[in-house]
PDB file of C-alpha atoms and ligand atoms in Angstrom:
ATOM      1  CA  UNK A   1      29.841  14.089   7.850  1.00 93.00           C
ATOM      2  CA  UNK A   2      26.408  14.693   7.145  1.00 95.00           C
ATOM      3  CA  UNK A   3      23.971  15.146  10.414  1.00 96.00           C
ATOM      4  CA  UNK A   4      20.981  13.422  11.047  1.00 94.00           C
ATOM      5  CA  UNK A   5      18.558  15.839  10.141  1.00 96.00           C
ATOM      6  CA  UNK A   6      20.638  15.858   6.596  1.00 96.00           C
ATOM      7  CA  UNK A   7      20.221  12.072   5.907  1.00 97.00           C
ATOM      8  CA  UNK A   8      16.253  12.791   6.620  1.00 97.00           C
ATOM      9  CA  UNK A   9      16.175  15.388   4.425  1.00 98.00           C
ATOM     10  CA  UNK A  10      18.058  13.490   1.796  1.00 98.00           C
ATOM     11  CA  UNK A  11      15.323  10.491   1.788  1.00 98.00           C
ATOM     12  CA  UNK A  12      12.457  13.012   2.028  1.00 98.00           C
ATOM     13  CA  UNK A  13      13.871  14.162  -1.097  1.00 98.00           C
ATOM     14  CA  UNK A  14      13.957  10.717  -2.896  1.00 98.00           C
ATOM     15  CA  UNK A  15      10.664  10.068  -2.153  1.00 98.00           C
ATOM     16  CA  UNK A  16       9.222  12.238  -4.970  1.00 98.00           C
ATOM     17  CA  UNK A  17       9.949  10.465  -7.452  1.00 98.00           C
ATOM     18  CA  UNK A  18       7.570   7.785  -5.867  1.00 98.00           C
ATOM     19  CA  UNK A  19       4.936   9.930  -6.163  1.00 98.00           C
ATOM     20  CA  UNK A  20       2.734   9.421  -9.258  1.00 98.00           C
ATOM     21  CA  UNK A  21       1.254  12.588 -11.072  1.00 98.00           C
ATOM     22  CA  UNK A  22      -2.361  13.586 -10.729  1.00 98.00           C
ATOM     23  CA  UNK A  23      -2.950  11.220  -7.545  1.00 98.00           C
ATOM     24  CA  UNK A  24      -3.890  11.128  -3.874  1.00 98.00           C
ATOM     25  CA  UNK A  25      -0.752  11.010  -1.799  1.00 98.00           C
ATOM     26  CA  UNK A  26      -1.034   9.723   2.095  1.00 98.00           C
ATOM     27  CA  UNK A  27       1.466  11.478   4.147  1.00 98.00           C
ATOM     28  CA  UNK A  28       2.663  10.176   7.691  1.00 98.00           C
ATOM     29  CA  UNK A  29       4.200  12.156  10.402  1.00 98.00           C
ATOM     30  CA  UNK A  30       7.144  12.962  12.663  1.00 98.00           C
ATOM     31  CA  UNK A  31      10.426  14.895  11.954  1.00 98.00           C
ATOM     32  CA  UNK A  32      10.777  12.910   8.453  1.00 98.00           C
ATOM     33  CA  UNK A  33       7.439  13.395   7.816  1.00 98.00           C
ATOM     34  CA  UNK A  34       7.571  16.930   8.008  1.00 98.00           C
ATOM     35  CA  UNK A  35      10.658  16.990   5.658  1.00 98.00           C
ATOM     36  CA  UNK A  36       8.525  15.274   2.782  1.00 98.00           C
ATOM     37  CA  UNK A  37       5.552  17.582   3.749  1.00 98.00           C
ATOM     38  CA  UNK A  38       8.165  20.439   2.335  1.00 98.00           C
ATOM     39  CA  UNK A  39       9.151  18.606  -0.623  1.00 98.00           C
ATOM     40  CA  UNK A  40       6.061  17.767  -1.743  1.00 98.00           C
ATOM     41  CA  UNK A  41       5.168  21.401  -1.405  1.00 98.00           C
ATOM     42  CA  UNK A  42       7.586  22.193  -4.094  1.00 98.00           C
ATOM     43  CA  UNK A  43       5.405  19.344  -6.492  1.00 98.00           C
ATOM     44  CA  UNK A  44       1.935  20.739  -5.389  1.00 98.00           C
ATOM     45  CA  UNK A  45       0.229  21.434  -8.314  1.00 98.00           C
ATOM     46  CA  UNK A  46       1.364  18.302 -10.036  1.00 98.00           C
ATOM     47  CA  UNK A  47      -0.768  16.178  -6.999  1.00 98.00           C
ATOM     48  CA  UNK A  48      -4.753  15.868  -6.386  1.00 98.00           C
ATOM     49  CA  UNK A  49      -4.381  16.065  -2.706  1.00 98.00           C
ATOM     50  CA  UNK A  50      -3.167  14.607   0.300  1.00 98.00           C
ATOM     51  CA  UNK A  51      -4.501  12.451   3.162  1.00 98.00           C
ATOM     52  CA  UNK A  52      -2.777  13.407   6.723  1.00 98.00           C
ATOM     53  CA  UNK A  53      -2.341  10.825   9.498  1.00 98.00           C
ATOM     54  CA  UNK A  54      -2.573  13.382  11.639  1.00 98.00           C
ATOM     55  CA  UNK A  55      -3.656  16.723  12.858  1.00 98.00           C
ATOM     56  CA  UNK A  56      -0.250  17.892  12.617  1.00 98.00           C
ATOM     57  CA  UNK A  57       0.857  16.923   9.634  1.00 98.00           C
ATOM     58  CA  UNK A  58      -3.125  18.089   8.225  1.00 98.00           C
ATOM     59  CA  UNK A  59      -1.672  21.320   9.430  1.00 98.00           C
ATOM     60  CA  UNK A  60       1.868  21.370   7.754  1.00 98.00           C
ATOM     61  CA  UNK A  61       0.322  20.504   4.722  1.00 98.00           C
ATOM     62  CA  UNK A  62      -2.341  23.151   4.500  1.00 98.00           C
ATOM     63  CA  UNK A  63       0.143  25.863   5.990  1.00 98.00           C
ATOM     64  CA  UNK A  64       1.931  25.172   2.647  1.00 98.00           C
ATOM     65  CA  UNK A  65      -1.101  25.579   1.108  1.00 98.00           C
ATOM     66  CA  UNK A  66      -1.588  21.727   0.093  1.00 98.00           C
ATOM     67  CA  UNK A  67      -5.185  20.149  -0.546  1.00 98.00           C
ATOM     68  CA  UNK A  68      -5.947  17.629   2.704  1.00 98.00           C
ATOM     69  CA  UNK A  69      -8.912  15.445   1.984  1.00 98.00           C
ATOM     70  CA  UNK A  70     -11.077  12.957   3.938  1.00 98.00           C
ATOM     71  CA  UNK A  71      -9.738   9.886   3.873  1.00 98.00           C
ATOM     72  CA  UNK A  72     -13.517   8.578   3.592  1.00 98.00           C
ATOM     73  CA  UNK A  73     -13.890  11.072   1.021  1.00 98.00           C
ATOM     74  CA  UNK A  74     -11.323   9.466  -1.221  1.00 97.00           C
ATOM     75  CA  UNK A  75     -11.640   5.816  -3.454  1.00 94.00           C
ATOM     76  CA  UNK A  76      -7.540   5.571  -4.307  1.00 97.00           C
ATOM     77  CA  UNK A  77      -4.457   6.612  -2.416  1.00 98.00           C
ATOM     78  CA  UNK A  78      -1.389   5.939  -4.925  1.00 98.00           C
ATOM     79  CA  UNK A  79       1.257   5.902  -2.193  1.00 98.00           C
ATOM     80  CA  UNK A  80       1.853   6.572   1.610  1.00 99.00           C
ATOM     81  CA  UNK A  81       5.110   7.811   2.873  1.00 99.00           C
ATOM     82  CA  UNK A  82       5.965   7.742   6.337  1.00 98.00           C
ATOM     83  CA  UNK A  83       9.219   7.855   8.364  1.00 98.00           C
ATOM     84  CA  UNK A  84       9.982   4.821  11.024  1.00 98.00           C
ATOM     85  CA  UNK A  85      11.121   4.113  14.344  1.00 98.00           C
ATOM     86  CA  UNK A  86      12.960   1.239  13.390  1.00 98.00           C
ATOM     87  CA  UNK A  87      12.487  -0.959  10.555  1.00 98.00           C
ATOM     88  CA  UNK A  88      14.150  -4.817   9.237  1.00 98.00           C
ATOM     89  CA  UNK A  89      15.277  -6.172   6.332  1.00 97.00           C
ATOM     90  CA  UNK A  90      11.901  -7.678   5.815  1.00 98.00           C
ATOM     91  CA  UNK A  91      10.625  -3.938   5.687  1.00 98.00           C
ATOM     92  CA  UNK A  92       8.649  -4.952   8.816  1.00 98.00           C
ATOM     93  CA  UNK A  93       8.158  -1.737  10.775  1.00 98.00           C
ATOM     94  CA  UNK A  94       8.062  -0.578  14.443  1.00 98.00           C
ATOM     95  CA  UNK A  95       6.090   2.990  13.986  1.00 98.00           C
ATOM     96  CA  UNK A  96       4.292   5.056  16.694  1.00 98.00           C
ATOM     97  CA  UNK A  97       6.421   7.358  18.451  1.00 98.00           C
ATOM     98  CA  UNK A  98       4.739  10.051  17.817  1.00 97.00           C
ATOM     99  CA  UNK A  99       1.477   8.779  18.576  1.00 98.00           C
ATOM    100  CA  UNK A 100      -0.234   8.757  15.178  1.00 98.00           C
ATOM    101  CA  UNK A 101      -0.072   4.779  14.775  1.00 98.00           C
ATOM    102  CA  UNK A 102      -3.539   4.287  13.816  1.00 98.00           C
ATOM    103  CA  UNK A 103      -4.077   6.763  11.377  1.00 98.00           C
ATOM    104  CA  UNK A 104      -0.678   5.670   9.915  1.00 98.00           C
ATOM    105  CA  UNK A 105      -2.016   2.225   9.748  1.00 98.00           C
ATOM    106  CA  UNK A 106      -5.042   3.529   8.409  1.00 98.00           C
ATOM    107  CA  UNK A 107      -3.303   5.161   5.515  1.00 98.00           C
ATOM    108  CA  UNK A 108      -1.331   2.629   5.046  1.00 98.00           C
ATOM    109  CA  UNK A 109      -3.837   0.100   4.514  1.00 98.00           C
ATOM    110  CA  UNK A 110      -5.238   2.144   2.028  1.00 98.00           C
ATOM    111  CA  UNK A 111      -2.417   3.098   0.152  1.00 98.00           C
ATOM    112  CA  UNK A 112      -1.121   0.881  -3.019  1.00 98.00           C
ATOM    113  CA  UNK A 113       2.140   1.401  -2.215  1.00 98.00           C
ATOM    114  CA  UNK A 114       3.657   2.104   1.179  1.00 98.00           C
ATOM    115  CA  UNK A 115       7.157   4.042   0.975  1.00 98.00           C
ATOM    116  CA  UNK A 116       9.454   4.554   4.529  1.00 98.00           C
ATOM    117  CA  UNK A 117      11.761   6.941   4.683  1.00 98.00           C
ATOM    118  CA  UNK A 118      14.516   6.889   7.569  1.00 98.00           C
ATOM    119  CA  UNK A 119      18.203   7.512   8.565  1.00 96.00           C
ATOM    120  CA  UNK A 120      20.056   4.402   8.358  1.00 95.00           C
ATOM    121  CA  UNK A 121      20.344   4.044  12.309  1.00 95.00           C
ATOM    122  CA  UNK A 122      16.451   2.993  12.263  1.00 97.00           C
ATOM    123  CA  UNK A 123      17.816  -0.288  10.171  1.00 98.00           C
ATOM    124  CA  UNK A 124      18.075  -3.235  12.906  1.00 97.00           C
ATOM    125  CA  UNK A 125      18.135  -6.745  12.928  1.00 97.00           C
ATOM    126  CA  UNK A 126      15.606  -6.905  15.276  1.00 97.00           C
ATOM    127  CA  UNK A 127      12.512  -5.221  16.565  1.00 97.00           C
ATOM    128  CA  UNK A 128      11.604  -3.775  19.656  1.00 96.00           C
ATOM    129  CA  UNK A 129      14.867  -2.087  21.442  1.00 97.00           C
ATOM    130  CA  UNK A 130      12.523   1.332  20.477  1.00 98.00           C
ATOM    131  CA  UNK A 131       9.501   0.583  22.563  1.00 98.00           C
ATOM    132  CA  UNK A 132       6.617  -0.972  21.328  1.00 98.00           C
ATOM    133  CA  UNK A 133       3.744   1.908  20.993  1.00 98.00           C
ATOM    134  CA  UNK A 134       0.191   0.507  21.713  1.00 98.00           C
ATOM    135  CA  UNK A 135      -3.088   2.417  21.449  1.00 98.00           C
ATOM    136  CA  UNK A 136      -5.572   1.848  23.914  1.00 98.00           C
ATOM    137  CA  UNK A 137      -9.038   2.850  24.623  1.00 98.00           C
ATOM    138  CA  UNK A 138      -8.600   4.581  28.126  1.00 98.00           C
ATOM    139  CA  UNK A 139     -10.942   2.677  30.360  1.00 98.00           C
ATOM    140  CA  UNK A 140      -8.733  -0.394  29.427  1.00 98.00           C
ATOM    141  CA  UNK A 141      -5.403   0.354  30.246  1.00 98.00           C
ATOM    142  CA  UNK A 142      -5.026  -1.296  33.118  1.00 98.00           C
ATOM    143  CA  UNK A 143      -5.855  -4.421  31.700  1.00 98.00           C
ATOM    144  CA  UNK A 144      -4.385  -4.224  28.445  1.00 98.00           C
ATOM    145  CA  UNK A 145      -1.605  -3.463  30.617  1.00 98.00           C
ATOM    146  CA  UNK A 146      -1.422  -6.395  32.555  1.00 98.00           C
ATOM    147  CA  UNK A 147      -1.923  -8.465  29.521  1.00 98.00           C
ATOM    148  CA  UNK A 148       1.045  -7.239  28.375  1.00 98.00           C
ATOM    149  CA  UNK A 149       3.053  -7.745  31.803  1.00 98.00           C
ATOM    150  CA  UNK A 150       1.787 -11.646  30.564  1.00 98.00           C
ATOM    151  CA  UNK A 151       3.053 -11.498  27.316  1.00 97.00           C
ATOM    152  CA  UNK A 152       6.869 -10.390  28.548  1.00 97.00           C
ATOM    153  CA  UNK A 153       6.558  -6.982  27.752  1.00 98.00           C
ATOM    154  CA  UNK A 154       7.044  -3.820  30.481  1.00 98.00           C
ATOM    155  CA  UNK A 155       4.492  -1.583  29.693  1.00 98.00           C
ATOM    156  CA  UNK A 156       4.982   2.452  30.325  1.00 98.00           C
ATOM    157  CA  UNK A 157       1.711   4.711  30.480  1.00 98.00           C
ATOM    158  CA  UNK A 158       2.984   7.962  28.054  1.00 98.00           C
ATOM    159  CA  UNK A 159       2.566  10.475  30.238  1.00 98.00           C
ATOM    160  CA  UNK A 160       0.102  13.696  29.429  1.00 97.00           C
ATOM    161  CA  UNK A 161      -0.732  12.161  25.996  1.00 98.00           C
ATOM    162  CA  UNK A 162      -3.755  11.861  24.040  1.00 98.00           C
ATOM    163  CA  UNK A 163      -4.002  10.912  20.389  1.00 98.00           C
ATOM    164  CA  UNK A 164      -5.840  11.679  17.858  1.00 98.00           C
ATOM    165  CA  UNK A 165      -8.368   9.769  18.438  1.00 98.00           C
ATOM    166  CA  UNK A 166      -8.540  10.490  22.351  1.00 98.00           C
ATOM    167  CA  UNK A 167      -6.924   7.160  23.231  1.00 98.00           C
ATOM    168  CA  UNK A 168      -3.517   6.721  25.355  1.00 98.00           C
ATOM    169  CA  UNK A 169      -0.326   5.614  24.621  1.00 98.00           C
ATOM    170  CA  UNK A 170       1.417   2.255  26.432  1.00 98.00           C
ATOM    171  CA  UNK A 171       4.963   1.930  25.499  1.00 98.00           C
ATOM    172  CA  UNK A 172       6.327  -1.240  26.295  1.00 98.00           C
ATOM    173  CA  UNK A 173       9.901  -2.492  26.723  1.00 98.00           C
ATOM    174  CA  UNK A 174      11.570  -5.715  26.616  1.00 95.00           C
ATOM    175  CA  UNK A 175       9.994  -7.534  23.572  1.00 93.00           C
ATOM    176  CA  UNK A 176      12.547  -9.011  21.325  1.00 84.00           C
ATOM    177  CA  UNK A 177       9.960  -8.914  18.242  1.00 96.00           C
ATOM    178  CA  UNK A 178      11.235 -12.651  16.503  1.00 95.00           C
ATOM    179  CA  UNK A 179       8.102 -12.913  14.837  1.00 97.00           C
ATOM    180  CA  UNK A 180       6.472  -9.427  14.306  1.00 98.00           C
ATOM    181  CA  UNK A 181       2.941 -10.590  12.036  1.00 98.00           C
ATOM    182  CA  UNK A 182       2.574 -12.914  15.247  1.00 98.00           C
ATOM    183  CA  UNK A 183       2.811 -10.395  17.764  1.00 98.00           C
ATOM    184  CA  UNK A 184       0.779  -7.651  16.482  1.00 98.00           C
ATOM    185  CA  UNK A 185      -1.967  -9.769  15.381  1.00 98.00           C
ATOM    186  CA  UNK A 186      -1.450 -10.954  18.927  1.00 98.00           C
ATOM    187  CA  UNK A 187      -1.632  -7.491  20.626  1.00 98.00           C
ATOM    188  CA  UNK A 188      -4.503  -6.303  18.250  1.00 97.00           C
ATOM    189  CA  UNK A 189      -6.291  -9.331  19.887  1.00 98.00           C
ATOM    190  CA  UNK A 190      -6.289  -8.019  23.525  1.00 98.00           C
ATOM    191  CA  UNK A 191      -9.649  -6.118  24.234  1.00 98.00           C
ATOM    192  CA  UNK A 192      -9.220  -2.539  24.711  1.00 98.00           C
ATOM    193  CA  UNK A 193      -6.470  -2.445  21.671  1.00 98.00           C
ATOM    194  CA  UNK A 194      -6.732   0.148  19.074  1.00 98.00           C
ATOM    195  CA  UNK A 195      -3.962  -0.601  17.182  1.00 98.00           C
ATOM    196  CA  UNK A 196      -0.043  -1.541  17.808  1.00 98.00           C
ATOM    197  CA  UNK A 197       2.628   0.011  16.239  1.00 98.00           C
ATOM    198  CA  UNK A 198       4.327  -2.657  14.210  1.00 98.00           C
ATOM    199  CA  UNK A 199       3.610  -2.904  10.709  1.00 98.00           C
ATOM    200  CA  UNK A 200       3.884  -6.124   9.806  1.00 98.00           C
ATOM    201  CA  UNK A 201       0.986  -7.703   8.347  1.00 98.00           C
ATOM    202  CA  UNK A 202       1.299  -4.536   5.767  1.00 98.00           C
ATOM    203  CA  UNK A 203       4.519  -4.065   6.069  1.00 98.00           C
ATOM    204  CA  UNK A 204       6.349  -1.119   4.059  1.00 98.00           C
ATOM    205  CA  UNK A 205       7.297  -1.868   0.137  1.00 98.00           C
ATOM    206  CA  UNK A 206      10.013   0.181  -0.171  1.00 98.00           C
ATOM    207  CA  UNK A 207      12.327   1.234   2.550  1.00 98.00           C
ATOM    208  CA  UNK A 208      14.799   4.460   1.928  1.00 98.00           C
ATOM    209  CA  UNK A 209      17.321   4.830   4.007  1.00 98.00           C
ATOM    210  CA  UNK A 210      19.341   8.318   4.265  1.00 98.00           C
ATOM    211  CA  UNK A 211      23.384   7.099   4.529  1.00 97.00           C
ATOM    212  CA  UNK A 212      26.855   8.388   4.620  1.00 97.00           C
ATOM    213  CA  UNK A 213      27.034   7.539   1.258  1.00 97.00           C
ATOM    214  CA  UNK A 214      23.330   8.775  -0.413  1.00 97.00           C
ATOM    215  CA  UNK A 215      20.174   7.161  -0.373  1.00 98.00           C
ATOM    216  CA  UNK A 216      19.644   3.477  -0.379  1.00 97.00           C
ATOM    217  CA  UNK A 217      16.554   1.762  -1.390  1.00 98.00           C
ATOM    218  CA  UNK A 218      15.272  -1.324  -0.326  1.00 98.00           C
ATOM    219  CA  UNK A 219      12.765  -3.341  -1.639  1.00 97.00           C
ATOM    220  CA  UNK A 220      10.125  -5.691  -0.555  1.00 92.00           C
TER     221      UNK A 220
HETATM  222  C1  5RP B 301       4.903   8.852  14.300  1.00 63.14           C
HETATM  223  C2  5RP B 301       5.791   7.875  13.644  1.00 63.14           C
HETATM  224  C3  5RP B 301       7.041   8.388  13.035  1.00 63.14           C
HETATM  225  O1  5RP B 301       7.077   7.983  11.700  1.00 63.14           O
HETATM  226  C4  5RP B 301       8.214   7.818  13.764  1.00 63.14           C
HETATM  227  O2  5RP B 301       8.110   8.147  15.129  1.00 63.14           O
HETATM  228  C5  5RP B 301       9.551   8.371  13.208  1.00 63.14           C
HETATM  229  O3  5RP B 301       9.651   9.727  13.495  1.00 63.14           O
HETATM  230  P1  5RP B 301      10.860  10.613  13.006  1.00 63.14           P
HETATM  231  O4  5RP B 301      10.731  10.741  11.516  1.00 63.14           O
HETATM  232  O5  5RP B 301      10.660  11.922  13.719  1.00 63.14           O
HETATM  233  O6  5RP B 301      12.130   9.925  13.397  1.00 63.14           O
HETATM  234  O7  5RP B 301       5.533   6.692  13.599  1.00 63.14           O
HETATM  235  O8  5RP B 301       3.825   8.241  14.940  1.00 63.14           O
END
């Protein structure tokens, strides 16, 4: 039985070979993340250099001695690849527990292709059992907050957080995400919004998910 951290590995692992020689490669973050981060590491010289979605994962790259650039500093990204809270079959995404959503976004927006890599327990039917991370500008959180309380969702300050980007964090329970483009064009809507964490409207175009029985791939 392989563990968890195995599967991630494994996936981490089979994203290489998504990554095109002599290009710009966007790398997301979290525990998967990190696992890529490592891999790559082993390709470095074959790679012009990486953009980070986040502080931490700008360090794990340069601690293995990997090139981090500006993002503004860069015209082409060739591919992003980022791990997942959960993700569909439509390769819609519910991202964000870590707190790096909008640079992940960012990234991702950028990026020609956009490659997820996850266990197979982040495969569900349908979004939002994981709670629904939500960026907001810190004067507005009270609002945003009861906007949300409006929309059916039970929003949760994260405690003693602050991104990137000096926002906070609302995670918010008890949406049953039927119709994810909807929603987070929706929640990007409310004033006071940074950025939600599903990825929907650019969703992910290959999903890898680390199983029992090897790595299976998933295409948009
Ligand atoms: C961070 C993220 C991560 O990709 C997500 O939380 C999955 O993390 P892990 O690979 O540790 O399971 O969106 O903001």
């Amino acid at each position: 039985m392989k563990s968890q951290e195995d599967l991630k590995r494994a996936v981490a692992a089979a994203a290489i070979e998504h990554v095109p020689v002599g290009t710009i490669v966007g790398v997301g973050t979290g525990s998967t993340a990190n696992f890529f981060v490592d891999e790559l590491a082993k390709i470095k010289s074959k790679i012009d250099g990486t953009v980070a979605s986040s502080v931490a994962s700008a360090k794990r790259l340069e601690s293995h001695g990997i090139r981090v650039l500006d993002l503004n500093s860069v015209d082409e990204i060739s591919v992003y690849v980022d791990g997942a809270d959960e993700a569909n079959s439509h390769l819609h995404l519910v991202k964000g527990g870590g707190g790096a959503l909008t640079r992940e976004k960012i990234v991702a927006a950028v990026a020609r292709k956009f490659v997820c890599i996850a266990d197979e327990s982040k495969l569900v039917d349908i979004l939002g059992a994981f709670p629904l991370p939500i960026e907001v500008i810190p004067m507005a959180r009270s609002y945003v907050a009861r906007e949300i309380v409006k929309l059916g969702g039970q929003p949760v300050l994260r405690d003693g957080f602050v991104t990137d980007n000096g926002n906070v964090i609302l995670d918010v329970r008890n949406f049953s995400i039927v119709d994810p483009v909807g929603l987070e064009k929706t929640l990007n809507n409310l004033v006071g919004v940074v950025t939600n964490g599903l990825f929907a409207q650019r969703p992910a175009d290959v999903l890898l998910l680390g199983t029992q029985n090897g790595v299976r791939a998933l295409n948009r």
